[in-house]
mmCIF file of C-alpha atoms and ligand atoms in Angstrom:
data_model
loop_
_atom_site.group_PDB
_atom_site.id
_atom_site.type_symbol
_atom_site.label_atom_id
_atom_site.label_comp_id
_atom_site.label_asym_id
_atom_site.label_seq_id
_atom_site.Cartn_x
_atom_site.Cartn_y
_atom_site.Cartn_z
ATOM 1 C CA MET A 24 -47.693 -60.075 68.982
ATOM 2 C CA ALA A 25 -51.196 -61.128 68.002
ATOM 3 C CA VAL A 26 -53.416 -58.345 66.726
ATOM 4 C CA THR A 27 -56.680 -58.295 68.648
ATOM 5 C CA ARG A 28 -57.809 -54.769 67.803
ATOM 6 C CA GLN A 29 -60.526 -53.882 65.324
ATOM 7 C CA PRO A 30 -59.367 -52.577 61.907
ATOM 8 C CA ALA A 31 -60.758 -49.089 62.621
ATOM 9 C CA GLU A 32 -58.818 -48.968 65.905
ATOM 10 C CA LEU A 33 -55.630 -49.942 64.112
ATOM 11 C CA VAL A 34 -56.124 -47.179 61.567
ATOM 12 C CA SER A 35 -56.801 -44.708 64.352
ATOM 13 C CA LEU A 36 -53.533 -45.625 66.093
ATOM 14 C CA LEU A 37 -51.679 -45.191 62.806
ATOM 15 C CA GLU A 38 -53.327 -41.814 62.252
ATOM 16 C CA ARG A 39 -52.230 -40.617 65.674
ATOM 17 C CA MET A 40 -48.642 -41.708 65.054
ATOM 18 C CA TRP A 41 -48.648 -39.953 61.701
ATOM 19 C CA LEU A 42 -50.066 -36.775 63.218
ATOM 20 C CA ILE A 43 -47.147 -36.672 65.657
ATOM 21 C CA ARG A 44 -44.534 -37.467 63.001
ATOM 22 C CA ALA A 45 -45.924 -34.853 60.594
ATOM 23 C CA PHE A 46 -46.159 -32.317 63.411
ATOM 24 C CA GLU A 47 -42.558 -32.805 64.493
ATOM 25 C CA GLU A 48 -41.239 -32.755 60.946
ATOM 26 C CA LYS A 49 -43.060 -29.453 60.437
ATOM 27 C CA VAL A 50 -41.627 -28.146 63.707
ATOM 28 C CA SER A 51 -38.136 -29.124 62.547
ATOM 29 C CA GLU A 52 -38.668 -27.248 59.288
ATOM 30 C CA LEU A 53 -40.023 -24.139 61.027
ATOM 31 C CA TYR A 54 -37.117 -24.246 63.468
ATOM 32 C CA ALA A 55 -34.599 -24.361 60.608
ATOM 33 C CA ARG A 56 -36.338 -21.317 59.125
ATOM 34 C CA GLY A 57 -36.181 -19.414 62.418
ATOM 35 C CA ARG A 58 -39.951 -19.369 62.874
ATOM 36 C CA ILE A 59 -39.629 -21.370 66.099
ATOM 37 C CA ARG A 60 -36.812 -20.630 68.542
ATOM 38 C CA GLY A 61 -35.372 -21.976 71.749
ATOM 39 C CA LEU A 62 -34.165 -25.428 72.662
ATOM 40 C CA LEU A 63 -36.217 -28.087 70.936
ATOM 41 C CA HIS A 64 -36.246 -31.853 71.572
ATOM 42 C CA LEU A 65 -38.016 -34.007 68.995
ATOM 43 C CA GLY A 66 -39.179 -37.558 69.620
ATOM 44 C CA ILE A 67 -39.212 -38.708 65.993
ATOM 45 C CA GLY A 68 -38.912 -42.501 66.143
ATOM 46 C CA GLN A 69 -40.537 -42.785 69.585
ATOM 47 C CA GLU A 70 -44.171 -42.218 68.538
ATOM 48 C CA GLY A 71 -45.206 -45.790 69.341
ATOM 49 C CA VAL A 72 -44.705 -45.210 73.058
ATOM 50 C CA ALA A 73 -46.865 -42.109 73.499
ATOM 51 C CA VAL A 74 -49.613 -43.362 71.192
ATOM 52 C CA GLY A 75 -49.671 -46.951 72.468
ATOM 53 C CA ALA A 76 -49.679 -45.879 76.116
ATOM 54 C CA ILE A 77 -52.054 -42.925 76.013
ATOM 55 C CA ASP A 78 -54.525 -44.923 73.938
ATOM 56 C CA ARG A 79 -55.138 -46.956 77.102
ATOM 57 C CA LEU A 80 -55.923 -43.954 79.296
ATOM 58 C CA ALA A 81 -59.383 -42.468 79.784
ATOM 59 C CA PRO A 82 -60.048 -38.827 78.844
ATOM 60 C CA ASP A 83 -60.017 -37.784 82.537
ATOM 61 C CA ASP A 84 -56.691 -39.474 83.254
ATOM 62 C CA LEU A 85 -53.732 -37.148 83.596
ATOM 63 C CA VAL A 86 -50.440 -37.178 81.704
ATOM 64 C CA PHE A 87 -47.175 -35.651 82.923
ATOM 65 C CA ALA A 88 -44.312 -35.643 80.423
ATOM 66 C CA GLY A 89 -40.762 -34.320 80.203
ATOM 67 C CA HIS A 90 -38.664 -32.277 77.803
ATOM 68 C CA ARG A 91 -39.524 -34.412 74.714
ATOM 69 C CA ALA A 92 -43.242 -33.996 75.097
ATOM 70 C CA HIS A 93 -44.969 -32.979 71.848
ATOM 71 C CA ALA A 94 -46.015 -36.572 71.172
ATOM 72 C CA HIS A 95 -47.642 -37.006 74.568
ATOM 73 C CA ALA A 96 -49.568 -33.751 74.299
ATOM 74 C CA LEU A 97 -50.881 -34.651 70.830
ATOM 75 C CA ALA A 98 -51.654 -38.242 71.805
ATOM 76 C CA LYS A 99 -53.719 -36.928 74.744
ATOM 77 C CA GLY A 100 -55.704 -34.808 72.324
ATOM 78 C CA ALA A 101 -53.992 -31.416 72.271
ATOM 79 C CA ASP A 102 -54.894 -29.188 69.325
ATOM 80 C CA PRO A 103 -51.939 -29.122 66.878
ATOM 81 C CA ALA A 104 -52.573 -25.469 65.952
ATOM 82 C CA LYS A 105 -52.541 -24.318 69.596
ATOM 83 C CA LEU A 106 -49.469 -26.430 70.278
ATOM 84 C CA LEU A 107 -47.619 -25.018 67.278
ATOM 85 C CA ALA A 108 -48.675 -21.511 68.265
ATOM 86 C CA GLU A 109 -47.131 -22.144 71.677
ATOM 87 C CA LEU A 110 -43.855 -23.321 70.138
ATOM 88 C CA ALA A 111 -43.825 -20.232 67.908
ATOM 89 C CA GLY A 112 -44.363 -17.924 70.903
ATOM 90 C CA ARG A 113 -47.840 -16.737 69.860
ATOM 91 C CA THR A 114 -50.415 -15.460 72.344
ATOM 92 C CA THR A 115 -52.840 -18.004 70.865
ATOM 93 C CA GLY A 116 -50.659 -20.878 72.143
ATOM 94 C CA TYR A 117 -51.562 -23.154 75.044
ATOM 95 C CA CYS A 118 -49.597 -21.006 77.497
ATOM 96 C CA ALA A 119 -50.047 -17.696 75.660
ATOM 97 C CA GLY A 120 -46.683 -18.255 74.007
ATOM 98 C CA ARG A 121 -44.824 -17.947 77.313
ATOM 99 C CA GLY A 122 -44.010 -21.620 77.835
ATOM 100 C CA GLY A 123 -42.678 -23.009 74.575
ATOM 101 C CA SER A 124 -41.732 -26.593 73.901
ATOM 102 C CA MET A 125 -40.655 -27.617 77.399
ATOM 103 C CA HIS A 126 -43.491 -25.999 79.326
ATOM 104 C CA ILE A 127 -46.560 -27.062 77.442
ATOM 105 C CA SER A 128 -49.714 -27.544 79.456
ATOM 106 C CA ALA A 129 -53.080 -28.483 77.985
ATOM 107 C CA PRO A 130 -55.201 -29.255 81.044
ATOM 108 C CA ASP A 131 -58.416 -29.219 78.987
ATOM 109 C CA VAL A 132 -57.357 -32.596 77.568
ATOM 110 C CA GLY A 133 -55.566 -33.885 80.674
ATOM 111 C CA PHE A 134 -52.071 -33.094 79.458
ATOM 112 C CA MET A 135 -50.842 -31.477 82.645
ATOM 113 C CA THR A 136 -47.254 -30.635 81.947
ATOM 114 C CA ALA A 137 -44.023 -30.978 80.118
ATOM 115 C CA THR A 138 -40.938 -30.010 82.078
ATOM 116 C CA GLY A 139 -37.309 -29.191 81.418
ATOM 117 C CA VAL A 140 -36.339 -30.696 84.765
ATOM 118 C CA VAL A 141 -35.387 -34.313 84.134
ATOM 119 C CA ALA A 142 -37.756 -36.479 86.264
ATOM 120 C CA GLY A 143 -39.442 -33.329 87.617
ATOM 121 C CA ASN A 144 -42.773 -34.588 86.298
ATOM 122 C CA ILE A 145 -42.675 -37.829 88.290
ATOM 123 C CA PRO A 146 -43.395 -36.316 91.734
ATOM 124 C CA LEU A 147 -46.115 -34.196 90.088
ATOM 125 C CA ALA A 148 -47.761 -37.311 88.659
ATOM 126 C CA LEU A 149 -47.381 -38.952 92.068
ATOM 127 C CA GLY A 150 -49.231 -36.004 93.614
ATOM 128 C CA ALA A 151 -52.038 -36.323 91.082
ATOM 129 C CA ALA A 152 -52.304 -40.038 91.816
ATOM 130 C CA TYR A 153 -52.479 -39.268 95.541
ATOM 131 C CA ALA A 154 -55.124 -36.596 94.913
ATOM 132 C CA SER A 155 -57.142 -39.160 92.977
ATOM 133 C CA VAL A 156 -57.190 -41.472 96.017
ATOM 134 C CA VAL A 157 -57.802 -38.729 98.574
ATOM 135 C CA GLY A 158 -60.542 -37.202 96.448
ATOM 136 C CA ASN A 159 -62.137 -40.612 95.911
ATOM 137 C CA ARG A 160 -61.846 -40.308 92.150
ATOM 138 C CA SER A 161 -60.891 -43.150 89.850
ATOM 139 C CA LEU A 162 -58.429 -41.307 87.652
ATOM 140 C CA VAL A 163 -55.003 -42.610 86.827
ATOM 141 C CA ALA A 164 -51.873 -40.497 86.464
ATOM 142 C CA ALA A 165 -49.206 -41.422 83.925
ATOM 143 C CA ALA A 166 -45.620 -40.173 83.946
ATOM 144 C CA PHE A 167 -43.402 -40.398 80.855
ATOM 145 C CA PHE A 168 -39.660 -40.036 81.284
ATOM 146 C CA GLY A 169 -36.385 -41.195 79.775
ATOM 147 C CA ASP A 170 -33.658 -43.560 80.908
ATOM 148 C CA GLY A 171 -31.779 -40.546 82.301
ATOM 149 C CA ALA A 172 -34.524 -39.965 84.889
ATOM 150 C CA GLY A 173 -33.508 -43.130 86.735
ATOM 151 C CA GLN A 174 -30.458 -41.364 88.138
ATOM 152 C CA THR A 175 -32.421 -38.708 90.014
ATOM 153 C CA GLY A 176 -33.576 -38.661 93.612
ATOM 154 C CA GLY A 177 -37.135 -37.673 92.771
ATOM 155 C CA PHE A 178 -37.542 -40.776 90.622
ATOM 156 C CA HIS A 179 -36.599 -43.113 93.496
ATOM 157 C CA GLU A 180 -38.557 -41.253 96.150
ATOM 158 C CA SER A 181 -41.647 -41.228 93.938
ATOM 159 C CA LEU A 182 -41.441 -44.925 93.133
ATOM 160 C CA ASN A 183 -41.086 -45.764 96.799
ATOM 161 C CA ILE A 184 -44.090 -43.681 97.899
ATOM 162 C CA ALA A 185 -46.251 -44.798 94.957
ATOM 163 C CA SER A 186 -45.619 -48.401 95.888
ATOM 164 C CA LEU A 187 -45.947 -47.926 99.633
ATOM 165 C CA TRP A 188 -49.268 -46.109 99.328
ATOM 166 C CA GLY A 189 -50.555 -48.189 96.392
ATOM 167 C CA LEU A 190 -51.194 -45.133 94.234
ATOM 168 C CA PRO A 191 -52.823 -45.221 90.748
ATOM 169 C CA LEU A 192 -49.694 -44.278 88.848
ATOM 170 C CA VAL A 193 -48.348 -45.692 85.597
ATOM 171 C CA LEU A 194 -44.656 -45.050 85.049
ATOM 172 C CA VAL A 195 -43.564 -45.209 81.419
ATOM 173 C CA CYS A 196 -39.821 -45.156 80.886
ATOM 174 C CA GLU A 197 -38.823 -44.405 77.295
ATOM 175 C CA ASN A 198 -35.431 -46.028 77.253
ATOM 176 C CA ASN A 199 -33.870 -44.633 74.079
ATOM 177 C CA GLY A 200 -30.356 -45.628 75.129
ATOM 178 C CA TYR A 201 -29.022 -42.114 75.712
ATOM 179 C CA ALA A 202 -29.273 -39.297 78.217
ATOM 180 C CA GLU A 203 -28.232 -36.295 76.164
ATOM 181 C CA PHE A 204 -24.973 -37.550 74.629
ATOM 182 C CA THR A 205 -24.243 -40.252 77.209
ATOM 183 C CA PRO A 206 -25.083 -43.873 76.435
ATOM 184 C CA LEU A 207 -26.943 -45.852 79.071
ATOM 185 C CA SER A 208 -23.891 -47.996 79.860
ATOM 186 C CA ALA A 209 -22.006 -44.844 80.890
ATOM 187 C CA HIS A 210 -24.681 -43.555 83.238
ATOM 188 C CA THR A 211 -25.765 -46.701 85.051
ATOM 189 C CA LYS A 212 -24.581 -50.272 85.580
ATOM 190 C CA ILE A 213 -28.207 -51.400 85.493
ATOM 191 C CA GLU A 214 -29.120 -52.705 82.059
ATOM 192 C CA ARG A 215 -32.864 -53.197 82.525
ATOM 193 C CA LEU A 216 -34.445 -50.162 84.166
ATOM 194 C CA THR A 217 -37.253 -52.370 85.429
ATOM 195 C CA GLU A 218 -34.753 -53.390 88.132
ATOM 196 C CA TYR A 219 -35.238 -49.995 89.731
ATOM 197 C CA ALA A 220 -38.980 -50.581 89.996
ATOM 198 C CA LYS A 221 -38.632 -54.110 91.314
ATOM 199 C CA VAL A 222 -36.620 -53.025 94.353
ATOM 200 C CA TYR A 223 -39.597 -50.900 95.384
ATOM 201 C CA GLY A 224 -41.993 -53.787 94.872
ATOM 202 C CA ILE A 225 -43.565 -52.358 91.714
ATOM 203 C CA PRO A 226 -44.633 -54.785 88.958
ATOM 204 C CA ALA A 227 -42.460 -53.988 85.959
ATOM 205 C CA LEU A 228 -41.922 -55.194 82.464
ATOM 206 C CA THR A 229 -39.857 -54.321 79.409
ATOM 207 C CA VAL A 230 -41.486 -54.049 75.994
ATOM 208 C CA ASP A 231 -40.527 -53.195 72.437
ATOM 209 C CA GLY A 232 -41.280 -49.468 72.436
ATOM 210 C CA ASN A 233 -41.390 -49.404 68.637
ATOM 211 C CA ASP A 234 -44.378 -51.758 68.700
ATOM 212 C CA VAL A 235 -47.395 -49.605 69.461
ATOM 213 C CA LEU A 236 -49.567 -52.629 70.290
ATOM 214 C CA ALA A 237 -47.029 -54.111 72.700
ATOM 215 C CA VAL A 238 -46.792 -50.781 74.519
ATOM 216 C CA GLY A 239 -50.586 -50.583 74.669
ATOM 217 C CA GLN A 240 -50.866 -54.090 76.064
ATOM 218 C CA ALA A 241 -48.338 -53.448 78.851
ATOM 219 C CA VAL A 242 -49.608 -50.001 79.776
ATOM 220 C CA GLY A 243 -53.218 -51.180 79.559
ATOM 221 C CA GLU A 244 -52.482 -53.805 82.231
ATOM 222 C CA GLY A 245 -50.934 -51.094 84.391
ATOM 223 C CA VAL A 246 -53.915 -48.787 83.941
ATOM 224 C CA ASP A 247 -56.326 -51.596 84.836
ATOM 225 C CA ARG A 248 -54.277 -52.432 87.924
ATOM 226 C CA ALA A 249 -54.206 -48.777 88.986
ATOM 227 C CA ARG A 250 -57.952 -48.435 88.417
ATOM 228 C CA ARG A 251 -58.585 -51.489 90.611
ATOM 229 C CA GLY A 252 -56.648 -49.808 93.424
ATOM 230 C CA GLU A 253 -53.693 -52.196 93.154
ATOM 231 C CA GLY A 254 -51.002 -49.547 92.885
ATOM 232 C CA PRO A 255 -48.387 -48.508 90.358
ATOM 233 C CA THR A 256 -46.866 -50.288 87.370
ATOM 234 C CA PHE A 257 -43.593 -49.576 85.605
ATOM 235 C CA VAL A 258 -43.216 -50.127 81.857
ATOM 236 C CA GLU A 259 -39.825 -49.819 80.219
ATOM 237 C CA ALA A 260 -40.275 -49.218 76.487
ATOM 238 C CA LEU A 261 -37.139 -49.809 74.428
ATOM 239 C CA THR A 262 -36.969 -47.231 71.673
ATOM 240 C CA TYR A 263 -34.670 -44.784 69.895
ATOM 241 C CA ARG A 264 -34.737 -41.146 68.899
ATOM 242 C CA LEU A 265 -33.954 -40.809 65.209
ATOM 243 C CA ARG A 266 -32.994 -37.123 65.603
ATOM 244 C CA GLY A 267 -30.282 -35.689 67.831
ATOM 245 C CA HIS A 268 -30.887 -34.913 71.494
ATOM 246 C CA TYR A 269 -31.921 -31.404 70.437
ATOM 247 C CA GLU A 270 -32.451 -29.863 67.000
ATOM 248 C CA GLY A 271 -28.998 -28.936 65.765
ATOM 249 C CA ASP A 272 -27.209 -31.685 67.722
ATOM 250 C CA PRO A 273 -24.658 -33.196 65.286
ATOM 251 C CA ALA A 274 -24.989 -36.484 67.245
ATOM 252 C CA LYS A 275 -21.378 -37.529 66.732
ATOM 253 C CA TYR A 276 -21.610 -39.799 69.767
ATOM 254 C CA ARG A 277 -23.407 -42.549 67.873
ATOM 255 C CA GLU A 278 -22.529 -44.750 64.912
ATOM 256 C CA LEU A 279 -24.415 -44.394 61.644
ATOM 257 C CA ALA A 280 -24.945 -48.166 61.628
ATOM 258 C CA GLU A 281 -26.847 -47.874 64.909
ATOM 259 C CA LEU A 282 -29.023 -45.151 63.442
ATOM 260 C CA SER A 283 -29.791 -47.139 60.300
ATOM 261 C CA ASP A 284 -30.601 -50.258 62.342
ATOM 262 C CA TRP A 285 -33.203 -48.308 64.259
ATOM 263 C CA LYS A 286 -34.513 -46.603 61.108
ATOM 264 C CA ALA A 287 -35.294 -50.085 59.845
ATOM 265 C CA ARG A 288 -37.422 -50.530 62.971
ATOM 266 C CA ASP A 289 -39.325 -47.264 62.491
ATOM 267 C CA PRO A 290 -42.492 -47.705 64.573
ATOM 268 C CA ILE A 291 -44.742 -46.122 61.958
ATOM 269 C CA ALA A 292 -43.530 -48.114 58.958
ATOM 270 C CA ARG A 293 -43.658 -51.298 61.045
ATOM 271 C CA PHE A 294 -47.171 -50.636 62.213
ATOM 272 C CA ALA A 295 -48.374 -49.632 58.741
ATOM 273 C CA ALA A 296 -47.397 -53.151 57.633
ATOM 274 C CA VAL A 297 -49.476 -54.621 60.485
ATOM 275 C CA VAL A 298 -52.443 -52.467 59.477
ATOM 276 C CA ALA A 299 -52.036 -53.500 55.831
ATOM 277 C CA ASP A 300 -51.971 -57.193 56.828
ATOM 278 C CA SER A 301 -55.178 -56.747 58.794
ATOM 279 C CA GLY A 302 -56.967 -55.636 55.625
ATOM 280 C CA ALA A 303 -57.851 -52.270 57.191
ATOM 281 C CA PHE A 304 -56.575 -50.358 54.140
ATOM 282 C CA GLY A 305 -59.251 -51.934 51.988
ATOM 283 C CA GLU A 306 -59.069 -54.958 49.727
ATOM 284 C CA ASP A 307 -56.458 -53.658 47.343
ATOM 285 C CA GLY A 308 -54.706 -51.550 49.968
ATOM 286 C CA ALA A 309 -56.272 -48.442 48.450
ATOM 287 C CA ASN A 310 -56.129 -46.496 51.723
ATOM 288 C CA ASP A 311 -52.451 -47.127 52.373
ATOM 289 C CA GLY A 312 -50.869 -43.676 52.658
ATOM 290 C CA VAL A 313 -54.082 -41.847 53.552
ATOM 291 C CA ALA A 314 -53.156 -41.471 57.225
ATOM 292 C CA GLU A 315 -49.901 -39.758 56.275
ATOM 293 C CA GLN A 316 -51.548 -37.468 53.710
ATOM 294 C CA GLN A 317 -54.275 -36.431 56.130
ATOM 295 C CA ALA A 318 -51.788 -35.812 58.927
ATOM 296 C CA ARG A 319 -49.579 -33.637 56.726
ATOM 297 C CA ALA A 320 -52.554 -31.640 55.464
ATOM 298 C CA ARG A 321 -53.810 -31.124 59.021
ATOM 299 C CA VAL A 322 -50.388 -29.988 60.202
ATOM 300 C CA ASP A 323 -49.982 -27.593 57.244
ATOM 301 C CA THR A 324 -53.298 -25.968 58.159
ATOM 302 C CA ALA A 325 -52.304 -25.891 61.833
ATOM 303 C CA ALA A 326 -49.007 -24.188 60.976
ATOM 304 C CA ASP A 327 -50.743 -21.523 58.879
ATOM 305 C CA GLU A 328 -53.178 -20.878 61.703
ATOM 306 C CA ALA A 329 -50.458 -20.863 64.376
ATOM 307 C CA LEU A 330 -48.155 -18.480 62.541
ATOM 308 C CA ALA A 331 -51.017 -16.082 61.850
ATOM 309 C CA GLY A 332 -51.458 -15.666 65.619
ATOM 310 C CA PRO A 333 -50.087 -12.522 67.278
ATOM 311 C CA LEU A 334 -46.813 -12.324 69.161
ATOM 312 C CA PRO A 335 -47.079 -10.884 72.688
ATOM 313 C CA GLU A 336 -46.917 -7.092 72.935
ATOM 314 C CA PRO A 337 -43.698 -5.768 74.530
ATOM 315 C CA ALA A 338 -45.876 -3.822 76.972
ATOM 316 C CA ASP A 339 -47.207 -7.172 78.275
ATOM 317 C CA ILE A 340 -43.800 -8.431 79.304
ATOM 318 C CA THR A 341 -44.676 -8.618 83.015
ATOM 319 C CA ARG A 342 -48.082 -10.179 82.423
ATOM 320 C CA TYR A 343 -48.283 -13.621 84.120
ATOM 321 C CA VAL A 344 -45.295 -12.721 86.316
ATOM 322 C CA TYR A 345 -46.529 -13.026 89.865
ATOM 323 C CA ALA A 346 -43.560 -11.686 91.816
ATOM 324 C CA ASP A 347 -44.139 -8.908 94.390
HETATM 325 C C1 LIG B 1 -32.487 -32.280 86.837
HETATM 326 C C2 LIG B 1 -31.829 -32.101 85.496
HETATM 327 N N1 LIG B 1 -30.557 -32.528 85.338
HETATM 328 C C3 LIG B 1 -29.951 -32.384 84.139
HETATM 329 C C4 LIG B 1 -30.603 -31.799 83.090
HETATM 330 C C5 LIG B 1 -29.936 -31.662 81.724
HETATM 331 N N2 LIG B 1 -30.542 -32.641 80.807
HETATM 332 C C6 LIG B 1 -31.469 -32.275 79.916
HETATM 333 S S1 LIG B 1 -32.034 -33.566 79.019
HETATM 334 C C7 LIG B 1 -30.994 -34.632 79.829
HETATM 335 C C8 LIG B 1 -30.947 -36.083 79.485
HETATM 336 C C9 LIG B 1 -32.251 -36.748 79.617
HETATM 337 O O1 LIG B 1 -32.133 -38.047 79.154
HETATM 338 P P1 LIG B 1 -33.353 -39.005 79.226
HETATM 339 O O2 LIG B 1 -34.025 -38.864 80.544
HETATM 340 O O3 LIG B 1 -32.879 -40.356 78.851
HETATM 341 O O4 LIG B 1 -34.358 -38.424 78.147
HETATM 342 P P2 LIG B 1 -34.167 -38.310 76.563
HETATM 343 O O5 LIG B 1 -33.496 -36.975 76.326
HETATM 344 O O6 LIG B 1 -33.330 -39.436 76.119
HETATM 345 O O7 LIG B 1 -35.531 -38.318 76.000
HETATM 346 C C10 LIG B 1 -30.244 -33.968 80.788
HETATM 347 C C11 LIG B 1 -29.259 -34.619 81.656
HETATM 348 C C12 LIG B 1 -31.923 -31.362 83.298
HETATM 349 N N3 LIG B 1 -32.629 -30.799 82.322
HETATM 350 N N4 LIG B 1 -32.518 -31.540 84.509
HETATM 351 MG MG1 LIG B 2 -32.883 -41.228 77.018
#
């Protein structure tokens, strides 16, 4: 698609994608070394969706993501050191080390929640969109979920209400072709998930999720529509996770040829070529590679800071437990 963004904006998008990639590669390394524990879902290969979409939101807009949520938190502006501290169970983490990867919340930057409940974030985003209308505010709520979410009741109920009440909700479906180890064709007969939205009267379109600008264009239209009070929009972003469903998944359910096809469509490498063509790396391309270097350096510093944070004291085990 035609590039209409300023060179500095293009570089900034690339920097954000690199920050997420470097962060998740560091997380993978720390996980292999036992410094981070628990079930971990990485979105390496899907960075174009979170960055392209969240770029079109305002700082006050609210993001609700799922179990593969590091990218969305970082794209919304979460601090990598605090996020890493959370994953490593440190008291300095976003949720005092009690939440971990699937329960991140960084409300200071409008990243409201990750959740381990597939599609559980969609009714929450719906509620935020409703609160925006009731409270006479102009904020937009965005929900990010996978293709697997389309088979849940909460997804359908939320789409119906969002449409019926014209709520300012943007629904971003990251269709990566699999729900856990099950390919899309084995969990629904519907090929284009936009069909689900259309039956509820929601404008919907499918985009190349590995094209950060295409995602931004589609989501930007949805955000504008929501802001004008014209109700929800559904964007299906076609993408692929280059890692297994979880760290340690041997991923025997997919062919290597499929993986290498998608590696060739890596959203970061593709976009770096667009940035280079725009001349934003300088005349002789001198700044090519700087975004990656800076991201890796920032993540290294964040990891040092995060791992220096204290673990919770055993005596504090019931702290934040509100049962009678
Ligand atoms: C309500 C619910 N049902 C089942 C699960 C188990 N589960 C965890 S991830 C997952 C698949 C999700 O697939 P998708 O929504 O496509 O997201 P992706 O993992 O591809 O990012 C399932 C079924 C769950 N966590 N929550
Ligand atoms: Mg999926």
